[in-house]
């Protein structure tokens, strides 16, 4: 008989209430996974078992047994020689593993220390000589190829003669540096040039063990990533030499007033000595410094002989210590140069498409259009005029302002007078649109009439105008339109007035401009169209936001151009009617590499014949006012400019190639921007201060 055995019952399905059961299942599952992992590990280690059995006796011998059997006294507690060797080897192994891991985990920082790489910007006069330097630091990077070999080896002899053969670090130097860090001893020396470069551009100057260790790791990696020449170039351009200068180029200029390419071996050795600490080795600071600097200079030259970079015969020629300049010439910038730098900086950033951040990082060489001699002559003339005004009438003189600019026919700004001191008066008077042009604006009205003609009827064809066209030059003549008199908003007829309410009768336009008669030009502006007057003035060089309201008085100079723009406008007539926007920078490089620069292009403002007609009338004006000067230099053209309420006095004019505009006005900047009456500050028509300044700027004195 066969018995049927029932199947075991199925385990009950877990329910939401079986929390304890679920915990037991989880523990069981975790234990099972751990056991499985252990079995896999044992399987992997199984091939090593025979080797482990062979090493076991030796390992047991390394195990300390204290007190040691067979020893007496204190020797019972000392490790055996096997244990010493094992400990040393283990320590070396752990140290090696740590260093390998640290090297692998250390990255070269992607961001350089911005202060260490920041440079200054250098501005040059038109003749190529340095004008000024700007920036938070004095540094100009130089390609290694432009740094003489003797200069390089003077630095290497002083700091790291094995530079081209070492791995980027010095173990002995690091050890000594760590000891000095812990013991707070002298920190100089010990680091390779690669380590010093890393400290300069990636890290800080803190004396900590962690910083020294990081420095060594980065130096090792950098030595494998960069060429030795690249590292040396970076080091020479970022090291501190004292006197506010970073890099060998600025050091050469700060201590010897020359570029690095002009240094001799002796001077290079003196500069190399500064790397040990400019505060201790700048020979101009004290007698003790001078003694230290001279001793180090000798030592460096001797080292160059030892490493075969200088022959004994060459060394023998350097017996006298190369005394540096007493002060840093890089700081000697004049007050006027600040205004020039401001103009050039604004233009360089705009035309070179440079952001403020890019420009402030430095390294740019800005070659300006400024003429050193013209600038000095203009500055001297204004300084003299200021002094005379203060002596004659100190009251009005304290609020005096003088703006002046010289611009060539092709747009180059040669000279400006911006103010007495940029540190106390930040705005540039040559570039300020603050006071009306007055009758100095009449040439633009004249040019508009000659260029576009006049309209005697509304909507009718234009009638040509010539220099011989006759207008009424009497005083108090009502201004008319094709429909009749021009009425202002208050319901009054608008009339024109001449200076001194003088009447001239019928007068040609050329004569009216030469004699500065107002009434013909106020009417000419209405006949031509004030929109045409405005357009002609802007095409000639005046800025649109300085043009006055389009009412009849526009023709009498309610516009407020700056001296630069007024000179530029007159330069357009001297250039036969072509206008080029005024510019102050000819060329820009960054560390020797050209920076693309937008150069202004010439544009036709008025016709050639019109421009010549304007110049002829201005020549008549100059000849009538200054006959003796005109007899000697018949090519001069210009006229004075006055305002109805005597708030500004101008003189603007040209020779064949250069135009200059000068304005004198009074303004109490502490109270308002409203111009004040001149009260005789501009002199008289026979002795005009603006003309005297113009004459000096044009080189007539």
XYZ file of C-alpha atoms in Angstrom:
701
model
C 0.000 0.000 0.000
C 1.444 3.344 -0.959
C 1.118 6.284 1.384
C 0.603 9.852 0.077
C 2.726 12.420 1.965
C 1.122 15.872 1.939
C 3.211 18.795 0.675
C 4.484 21.252 3.277
C 2.260 24.270 3.690
C 3.195 27.469 1.767
C 4.663 30.208 3.974
C 2.130 32.896 4.654
C 2.271 35.977 2.473
C 3.788 38.953 4.333
C 1.199 41.444 5.388
C 1.408 44.999 6.498
C 1.391 43.883 10.106
C 4.493 41.513 9.829
C 7.095 44.197 10.647
C 9.251 41.918 12.837
C 9.232 39.273 10.152
C 10.396 41.766 7.544
C 13.294 42.870 9.778
C 14.395 39.263 10.237
C 14.249 38.716 6.481
C 16.324 41.851 5.876
C 18.990 40.746 8.369
C 19.113 37.358 6.788
C 19.474 38.854 3.320
C 22.316 41.178 4.454
C 24.118 38.263 6.137
C 23.810 36.203 3.003
C 25.226 39.011 0.850
C 28.177 39.484 3.234
C 28.896 35.754 3.212
C 28.781 35.746 -0.597
C 31.208 38.682 -0.772
C 33.570 36.952 1.658
C 33.517 33.810 -0.429
C 34.352 35.802 -3.568
C 37.243 37.581 -1.771
C 38.618 34.237 -0.537
C 38.409 32.891 -4.064
C 40.420 35.844 -5.340
C 43.064 35.472 -2.621
C 43.324 31.723 -2.931
C 46.261 31.835 -5.404
C 48.235 33.883 -2.861
C 47.869 31.339 -0.093
C 51.156 29.476 -0.817
C 53.113 32.719 -0.696
C 51.403 33.747 2.521
C 52.402 30.433 4.148
C 56.042 30.979 3.139
C 56.089 34.555 4.518
C 54.303 33.681 7.733
C 57.474 32.689 9.671
C 59.165 35.947 8.746
C 56.109 37.979 9.650
C 56.006 36.241 13.054
C 59.633 37.259 13.602
C 58.731 40.887 12.906
C 55.993 40.762 15.482
C 57.289 42.464 18.624
C 57.623 40.138 21.638
C 58.388 42.019 24.822
C 60.383 41.498 26.836
C 62.526 39.898 24.153
C 63.852 36.446 25.109
C 67.616 36.015 25.212
C 68.212 39.693 25.984
C 69.058 41.354 29.241
C 68.532 44.816 30.626
C 67.210 47.563 28.381
C 67.931 45.491 25.252
C 64.932 43.289 26.115
C 62.689 46.255 25.149
C 64.404 47.347 21.899
C 63.168 46.179 18.452
C 65.354 43.790 16.508
C 67.212 44.847 13.378
C 64.588 43.019 11.288
C 61.875 45.060 12.925
C 63.807 48.277 12.322
C 64.250 47.447 8.640
C 60.613 46.409 8.334
C 59.467 49.631 9.971
C 61.653 51.774 7.737
C 60.561 49.957 4.586
C 56.908 50.188 5.618
C 57.255 53.907 6.335
C 58.952 54.484 2.999
C 56.258 52.532 1.253
C 53.483 54.478 2.957
C 55.279 57.755 2.240
C 55.733 56.820 -1.403
C 52.077 55.834 -1.690
C 51.073 59.131 -0.059
C 53.249 61.184 -2.412
C 52.009 59.327 -5.490
C 48.419 59.847 -4.375
C 49.036 63.515 -3.569
C 50.697 64.076 -6.946
C 47.783 62.438 -8.744
C 45.216 64.461 -6.801
C 46.964 67.843 -7.187
C 45.781 69.891 -10.159
C 47.435 72.943 -11.647
C 44.971 75.774 -10.875
C 43.141 77.033 -13.941
C 42.905 80.585 -12.607
C 46.125 82.514 -12.201
C 46.652 84.869 -9.330
C 45.227 88.000 -11.006
C 47.455 90.347 -9.029
C 50.543 88.408 -10.030
C 49.650 88.607 -13.727
C 48.282 92.143 -13.750
C 50.375 94.655 -15.674
C 50.445 98.377 -16.190
C 49.606 100.163 -19.413
C 52.195 102.377 -21.094
C 51.262 105.501 -23.059
C 53.659 106.989 -25.603
C 53.959 110.428 -27.168
C 53.676 110.720 -30.942
C 57.488 110.591 -31.175
C 57.535 107.174 -29.471
C 58.898 108.283 -26.090
C 57.046 107.173 -22.921
C 54.410 109.615 -21.702
C 52.774 107.895 -18.716
C 52.086 104.543 -17.104
C 48.877 103.540 -15.409
C 47.669 100.570 -13.394
C 47.646 99.182 -9.873
C 51.013 97.531 -10.407
C 54.014 98.297 -12.560
C 54.511 95.277 -14.765
C 55.009 94.728 -18.473
C 55.444 91.150 -19.654
C 58.341 90.561 -22.037
C 58.803 87.544 -24.320
C 61.862 85.533 -23.313
C 63.422 86.143 -26.709
C 63.541 89.862 -25.894
C 65.362 89.292 -22.602
C 69.133 89.013 -23.198
C 70.896 85.764 -22.333
C 73.213 87.553 -19.893
C 70.208 88.836 -17.952
C 68.651 85.373 -17.785
C 71.836 83.743 -16.547
C 72.444 86.452 -13.976
C 69.076 85.519 -12.460
C 69.741 81.778 -12.742
C 73.162 82.150 -11.152
C 71.590 84.016 -8.252
C 68.531 81.833 -7.752
C 68.754 78.415 -9.394
C 71.791 77.491 -11.473
C 70.519 73.913 -12.024
C 67.187 75.185 -13.361
C 67.520 73.511 -16.760
C 68.359 70.098 -15.243
C 66.335 69.857 -12.028
C 62.836 68.289 -11.887
C 61.237 71.530 -10.740
C 61.815 71.025 -7.021
C 64.736 70.794 -4.642
C 64.309 68.182 -1.904
C 67.056 69.760 0.164
C 65.527 73.177 -0.360
C 62.056 71.967 0.596
C 63.422 70.332 3.739
C 65.245 73.490 4.683
C 62.156 75.556 3.901
C 59.966 73.368 6.081
C 62.465 73.608 8.919
C 62.589 77.378 8.554
C 58.800 77.524 8.445
C 58.467 75.557 11.651
C 61.373 77.364 13.304
C 60.396 80.771 11.885
C 63.868 81.356 10.520
C 65.021 83.160 7.405
C 62.701 82.277 4.529
C 65.010 83.269 1.701
C 66.477 80.618 -0.584
C 65.765 76.928 -0.891
C 63.115 77.018 -3.632
C 63.735 76.417 -7.298
C 62.660 78.990 -9.837
C 59.765 76.697 -10.762
C 58.589 76.686 -7.144
C 58.952 80.457 -6.898
C 56.952 80.880 -10.108
C 54.204 78.634 -8.719
C 54.104 80.713 -5.551
C 53.927 83.938 -7.577
C 51.116 83.026 -9.931
C 49.060 80.279 -8.256
C 49.434 80.550 -4.499
C 49.986 83.128 -1.770
C 52.991 84.123 0.297
C 51.832 82.445 3.534
C 54.541 80.545 5.429
C 52.719 77.305 6.118
C 53.639 73.660 5.670
C 50.526 72.990 3.586
C 51.392 75.834 1.205
C 54.966 74.556 0.785
C 53.711 71.040 0.104
C 51.131 72.230 -2.450
C 53.805 74.400 -4.057
C 56.082 71.369 -4.534
C 53.339 69.197 -6.033
C 52.260 71.894 -8.505
C 55.900 72.587 -9.384
C 56.454 68.923 -10.266
C 53.392 68.873 -12.489
C 54.214 72.224 -14.064
C 57.736 71.048 -14.886
C 56.227 68.157 -16.839
C 53.635 70.326 -18.556
C 55.589 73.459 -19.510
C 58.975 73.911 -21.087
C 61.792 75.336 -19.003
C 61.850 78.464 -21.170
C 58.134 79.037 -20.587
C 58.606 78.736 -16.829
C 61.610 81.070 -16.860
C 59.727 83.634 -18.935
C 56.814 83.546 -16.507
C 59.126 83.871 -13.509
C 61.009 86.839 -14.942
C 57.723 88.628 -15.688
C 56.044 88.076 -12.311
C 58.785 88.461 -9.719
C 58.899 91.396 -7.323
C 61.933 93.682 -7.658
C 60.943 96.514 -5.328
C 60.159 100.147 -6.151
C 56.616 99.099 -7.020
C 57.823 97.091 -10.016
C 57.026 93.525 -11.047
C 58.966 91.762 -13.775
C 62.441 92.329 -15.179
C 61.263 94.907 -17.749
C 59.776 97.252 -15.153
C 62.749 96.631 -12.841
C 65.166 97.730 -15.568
C 63.161 100.904 -16.093
C 62.655 101.582 -12.384
C 66.329 101.213 -11.431
C 68.196 102.168 -14.613
C 65.671 104.048 -16.750
C 66.105 101.690 -19.702
C 64.447 98.663 -21.277
C 65.665 95.199 -20.287
C 67.181 94.734 -23.740
C 69.641 97.550 -22.945
C 70.976 96.094 -19.659
C 74.566 94.939 -19.389
C 75.727 91.990 -17.284
C 76.705 94.169 -14.339
C 73.285 95.859 -14.146
C 71.550 92.515 -14.583
C 73.511 91.084 -11.642
C 72.426 93.994 -9.432
C 68.781 93.442 -10.366
C 69.090 89.686 -9.817
C 70.299 90.395 -6.302
C 67.000 92.150 -5.537
C 65.137 88.846 -5.834
C 66.488 87.851 -2.434
C 64.534 90.746 -0.941
C 64.308 94.266 -2.359
C 63.811 95.733 1.097
C 67.288 94.512 2.061
C 69.102 94.857 -1.256
C 67.869 98.107 -2.833
C 71.144 100.050 -2.508
C 69.430 103.447 -2.410
C 67.522 102.775 0.815
C 70.448 102.778 3.267
C 74.187 102.328 3.628
C 73.656 98.816 4.989
C 71.538 97.969 1.964
C 74.205 99.319 -0.335
C 76.857 97.130 1.297
C 74.637 94.020 1.040
C 73.732 94.798 -2.565
C 77.349 95.271 -3.580
C 78.457 92.026 -1.923
C 75.648 90.078 -3.594
C 76.426 91.721 -6.935
C 80.010 90.476 -6.690
C 78.861 87.007 -5.653
C 76.475 86.717 -8.597
C 79.120 87.729 -11.119
C 81.497 85.184 -9.589
C 78.796 82.512 -9.802
C 78.351 83.308 -13.494
C 82.056 82.603 -13.965
C 81.744 79.340 -12.029
C 78.880 78.071 -14.213
C 80.759 79.180 -17.359
C 78.341 81.932 -18.390
C 80.980 84.636 -17.965
C 84.679 84.366 -18.643
C 87.218 85.505 -16.040
C 88.347 88.165 -18.469
C 84.807 89.488 -18.817
C 84.307 89.359 -15.059
C 87.446 91.438 -14.566
C 85.915 94.335 -16.505
C 83.111 94.754 -13.961
C 84.864 96.338 -11.008
C 82.537 99.254 -10.245
C 79.119 98.676 -8.724
C 76.416 99.870 -11.173
C 74.664 102.537 -9.125
C 70.921 102.663 -9.910
C 68.842 105.835 -10.223
C 68.006 107.488 -6.924
C 64.244 107.428 -7.552
C 61.879 105.510 -9.761
C 61.311 107.509 -12.973
C 58.121 105.551 -13.648
C 56.282 107.663 -11.081
C 57.171 111.011 -12.710
C 54.008 111.891 -14.672
C 52.844 115.469 -15.050
C 49.407 116.767 -14.153
C 48.437 117.439 -17.790
C 49.383 113.907 -18.801
C 46.509 112.660 -16.650
C 44.043 114.358 -19.017
C 45.859 112.947 -22.028
C 45.795 109.449 -20.537
C 42.085 109.800 -19.839
C 41.340 110.733 -23.458
C 43.581 108.009 -24.878
C 42.206 105.337 -22.530
C 38.623 106.083 -23.509
C 39.491 105.996 -27.184
C 41.636 102.849 -26.882
C 38.881 100.888 -25.166
C 36.217 102.019 -27.608
C 38.194 101.593 -30.834
C 40.103 98.519 -29.673
C 36.892 96.830 -28.412
C 38.414 96.331 -24.969
C 36.338 95.939 -21.853
C 37.252 97.806 -18.693
C 38.310 94.493 -17.153
C 40.622 93.656 -20.062
C 42.167 97.111 -20.042
C 42.661 97.111 -16.276
C 44.572 93.814 -16.435
C 47.158 95.835 -18.346
C 49.983 94.915 -20.649
C 48.947 97.407 -23.341
C 51.235 99.830 -25.141
C 49.172 102.802 -26.332
C 50.842 104.955 -28.974
C 49.055 108.306 -28.903
C 48.860 111.213 -31.326
C 49.883 113.781 -28.691
C 52.770 116.057 -29.659
C 55.063 116.618 -26.667
C 56.291 120.070 -27.772
C 52.839 121.427 -28.642
C 51.456 120.102 -25.375
C 54.189 121.786 -23.376
C 53.766 125.097 -25.215
C 50.009 125.089 -24.633
C 50.356 124.125 -20.975
C 52.952 126.817 -20.351
C 50.785 129.463 -22.015
C 47.696 128.600 -19.953
C 49.728 128.409 -16.753
C 51.067 131.890 -17.453
C 47.574 133.222 -18.213
C 46.229 131.774 -14.953
C 49.023 133.385 -12.970
C 48.471 136.779 -14.601
C 44.714 136.601 -14.007
C 45.190 135.851 -10.313
C 47.567 138.758 -9.949
C 45.317 141.188 -11.819
C 41.917 140.251 -10.417
C 41.924 137.268 -8.020
C 38.146 137.342 -7.531
C 37.015 136.355 -11.046
C 40.232 134.378 -11.579
C 39.375 131.780 -8.944
C 36.454 130.613 -11.094
C 38.377 130.748 -14.383
C 38.415 127.818 -16.781
C 40.511 127.331 -19.902
C 39.827 124.675 -22.508
C 41.979 124.194 -25.580
C 42.717 121.593 -28.248
C 44.757 121.249 -31.438
C 43.565 118.817 -34.127
C 45.136 118.027 -37.489
C 43.264 118.051 -40.768
C 43.342 114.237 -40.715
C 41.831 114.022 -37.210
C 44.833 113.548 -34.905
C 44.545 115.304 -31.554
C 47.959 116.888 -31.031
C 47.474 118.713 -27.735
C 44.811 119.582 -25.195
C 44.581 121.616 -22.045
C 42.286 119.815 -19.642
C 42.667 121.716 -16.387
C 45.087 122.714 -13.646
C 45.262 119.333 -11.887
C 43.386 116.135 -12.666
C 43.469 115.132 -8.994
C 41.421 118.166 -7.955
C 39.447 118.704 -11.169
C 38.482 115.400 -12.662
C 36.719 116.643 -15.770
C 38.578 117.614 -18.921
C 37.953 121.225 -19.985
C 39.070 120.513 -23.553
C 36.362 117.870 -23.850
C 33.610 119.613 -21.881
C 30.471 120.849 -23.659
C 29.566 123.573 -21.182
C 29.502 127.033 -22.760
C 28.030 128.428 -25.995
C 30.173 128.855 -29.101
C 28.880 132.352 -29.813
C 30.096 133.932 -33.037
C 32.740 131.201 -33.431
C 29.780 129.188 -34.810
C 29.199 131.556 -37.780
C 31.444 129.589 -40.231
C 29.079 126.607 -40.002
C 26.078 128.795 -40.915
C 28.074 130.287 -43.789
C 29.054 126.825 -45.022
C 25.445 125.586 -44.835
C 24.223 128.509 -46.935
C 26.946 128.050 -49.552
C 26.370 124.282 -49.660
C 22.566 124.145 -49.781
C 21.428 127.548 -51.012
C 18.447 129.481 -49.661
C 14.682 129.266 -50.017
C 12.809 132.481 -50.611
C 9.457 130.699 -50.908
C 8.117 127.805 -48.870
C 8.682 124.594 -50.789
C 10.284 126.391 -53.698
C 13.622 125.557 -55.286
C 16.829 126.571 -53.566
C 18.589 129.677 -54.772
C 22.387 129.488 -54.811
C 24.348 131.656 -52.401
C 27.895 132.890 -52.981
C 30.401 134.724 -50.797
C 29.379 137.881 -52.636
C 25.669 137.526 -51.826
C 24.514 140.686 -50.063
C 22.582 140.760 -46.779
C 21.431 143.556 -44.498
C 24.062 144.139 -41.828
C 22.171 146.702 -39.766
C 21.395 146.158 -36.119
C 17.935 145.189 -34.859
C 16.804 143.769 -38.193
C 13.679 141.564 -37.872
C 14.189 137.960 -38.849
C 11.858 136.862 -41.638
C 10.450 133.665 -43.091
C 8.839 133.176 -46.516
C 5.527 134.016 -44.843
C 6.752 137.145 -43.067
C 8.355 138.085 -39.699
C 9.335 135.351 -37.276
C 7.368 135.533 -34.034
C 8.545 133.917 -30.801
C 6.227 132.110 -28.391
C 5.579 135.269 -26.416
C 4.206 136.960 -29.518
C 7.180 139.246 -30.176
C 9.030 139.718 -33.418
C 12.525 138.240 -33.292
C 15.278 140.646 -34.271
C 19.010 140.195 -34.707
C 21.627 142.318 -33.022
C 25.298 142.963 -33.651
C 28.015 143.380 -31.047
C 27.803 146.905 -29.716
C 24.518 147.374 -31.661
C 26.596 148.474 -34.619
C 24.978 148.754 -38.048
C 26.970 147.876 -41.179
C 24.425 148.434 -43.947
C 24.438 146.180 -46.986
C 27.317 143.701 -46.697
C 28.456 140.554 -48.490
C 28.472 137.276 -46.607
C 32.247 137.017 -46.929
C 32.673 140.459 -45.410
C 30.093 139.676 -42.726
C 32.048 136.600 -41.621
C 35.358 138.413 -41.737
C 33.973 141.225 -39.552
C 31.783 138.952 -37.381
C 28.524 140.702 -38.205
C 25.652 138.760 -36.682
C 22.497 139.928 -38.442
C 23.248 138.531 -41.929
C 23.917 135.060 -40.517
C 20.815 134.946 -38.369
C 18.801 135.581 -41.529
C 20.965 133.276 -43.639
C 20.247 130.455 -41.194
C 16.518 130.990 -41.581
C 16.782 131.176 -45.388
C 18.924 128.039 -45.615
C 16.915 126.102 -43.072
C 17.962 125.502 -39.485
C 17.891 121.758 -40.124
C 20.525 122.263 -42.844
C 22.610 124.399 -40.479
C 22.427 121.691 -37.860
C 23.314 118.977 -40.387
C 26.312 120.909 -41.703
C 27.663 121.541 -38.197
C 27.344 117.852 -37.309
C 28.924 116.727 -40.591
C 31.848 119.062 -39.919
C 32.497 117.508 -36.513
C 30.195 118.938 -33.841
C 28.265 116.406 -31.750
C 24.501 116.267 -32.141
C 23.796 116.519 -28.418
C 25.653 119.850 -28.224
C 23.675 121.551 -31.020
C 21.318 124.239 -29.753
C 17.530 124.377 -30.274
C 16.363 124.935 -33.851
C 15.311 128.535 -33.380
C 16.828 131.627 -35.065
C 19.440 132.103 -32.321
C 20.980 128.746 -33.319
C 22.912 130.661 -35.986
C 24.448 132.938 -33.353
C 26.079 130.091 -31.470
C 23.758 128.673 -28.807
C 25.407 125.296 -29.408
C 27.957 124.180 -26.811
C 30.764 122.275 -28.560
C 33.901 121.268 -26.689
C 37.252 122.757 -27.655
C 38.190 119.438 -29.275
C 35.053 119.429 -31.412
C 35.353 123.090 -32.354
C 38.947 122.491 -33.467
C 37.787 119.422 -35.380
C 35.080 121.454 -37.146
C 37.530 124.143 -38.252
C 39.933 121.376 -39.342
C 37.222 120.165 -41.739
C 37.363 123.486 -43.598
C 41.183 123.334 -43.636
C 40.923 119.819 -45.125
C 38.896 121.080 -48.106
C 35.599 119.858 -46.670
C 36.480 116.308 -45.643
C 36.003 115.372 -42.021
C 37.758 112.703 -39.968
C 36.580 112.073 -36.429
C 39.199 113.305 -33.929
C 41.260 110.494 -32.454
C 44.049 110.238 -29.900
C 45.534 106.749 -30.477
C 47.433 105.626 -33.567
C 48.342 102.095 -32.560
C 47.912 99.609 -29.700
C 49.932 96.519 -28.856
C 49.726 94.109 -25.953
C 53.098 92.797 -24.894
C 54.316 93.559 -28.396
C 51.435 91.913 -30.296
C 49.237 94.284 -32.362
C 45.682 94.919 -31.138
C 43.129 95.537 -33.939
C 42.060 99.175 -33.871
C 39.211 100.855 -35.701
C 40.668 103.832 -37.564
C 38.262 106.686 -38.409
C 37.655 107.204 -42.104
C 37.279 110.508 -43.934
C 33.813 111.637 -44.983
C 32.710 114.506 -47.154
C 31.097 117.207 -45.000
C 30.858 120.085 -47.482
C 32.098 120.632 -51.001
C 35.693 121.547 -51.665
C 34.776 124.950 -53.070
C 32.561 125.696 -50.068
C 35.338 124.784 -47.654
C 37.777 127.019 -49.542
C 35.280 129.897 -49.438
C 34.955 129.509 -45.662
C 38.746 129.416 -45.295
C 39.102 132.547 -47.430
C 36.664 134.456 -45.222
C 38.444 133.245 -42.070
C 41.761 134.324 -43.629
C 40.269 137.800 -44.155
C 39.124 137.800 -40.540
C 42.597 136.896 -39.281
C 44.295 139.443 -41.547
C 42.007 142.241 -40.335
C 42.558 141.437 -36.652
C 46.281 140.563 -36.790
C 47.799 142.205 -39.860
C 51.451 141.963 -38.787
C 51.268 138.220 -38.105
C 49.254 137.635 -41.288
C 51.894 139.421 -43.327
C 54.496 136.919 -42.146
C 52.241 133.863 -42.311
C 49.487 134.429 -44.896
C 48.176 130.869 -44.609
C 46.625 131.488 -41.149
C 42.851 131.659 -40.840
C 40.714 132.182 -37.757
C 38.288 134.303 -35.843
C 37.255 135.254 -32.344
C 34.010 134.123 -30.794
C 31.948 136.125 -28.342
C 28.594 135.552 -26.658
C 25.745 137.963 -26.112
C 25.968 137.840 -22.308
C 29.800 137.733 -22.149
C 29.977 134.264 -20.586
C 32.570 132.817 -22.961
C 35.364 133.990 -25.234
C 36.706 131.814 -28.050
C 39.413 131.851 -30.636
C 39.435 129.191 -33.345
C 41.519 128.945 -36.468
C 43.845 126.917 -38.657
C 46.931 126.834 -40.746
C 47.238 124.423 -43.654
C 47.342 121.302 -41.464
C 46.390 122.057 -37.843
C 43.370 123.689 -36.235
C 43.215 124.958 -32.668
C 40.269 126.141 -30.593
C 40.552 127.914 -27.245
C 37.754 128.902 -24.870
C 37.911 130.952 -21.680
C 34.949 131.062 -19.307
C 33.997 131.376 -15.655
C 32.020 128.865 -13.650
C 31.666 128.211 -9.928
C 31.437 124.426 -9.943
C 30.591 124.340 -6.240
C 27.328 126.178 -6.939
C 26.108 125.353 -10.452
C 27.064 124.643 -14.046
C 25.797 128.032 -15.223
C 28.555 130.131 -16.820
C 29.306 133.482 -15.171
C 30.191 136.817 -16.815
C 33.880 136.976 -17.660
C 34.433 140.360 -15.981
C 37.459 141.115 -18.147
C 39.073 137.689 -17.626
C 39.417 137.149 -21.403
C 41.157 140.468 -21.973
C 40.211 142.915 -24.716
C 39.920 142.689 -28.470
C 43.371 144.277 -28.696
C 44.848 141.885 -26.133
C 42.723 138.751 -26.267
C 43.670 135.948 -23.865
C 42.100 133.215 -26.086
C 44.124 134.504 -29.056
C 47.364 134.511 -27.033
C 46.769 130.895 -26.029
C 45.852 129.986 -29.620
C 49.009 131.639 -30.879
C 51.156 129.658 -28.425
C 49.451 126.395 -29.349
C 50.015 127.086 -33.045
C 53.701 127.787 -32.444
C 53.532 131.477 -33.390
C 55.207 132.779 -30.225
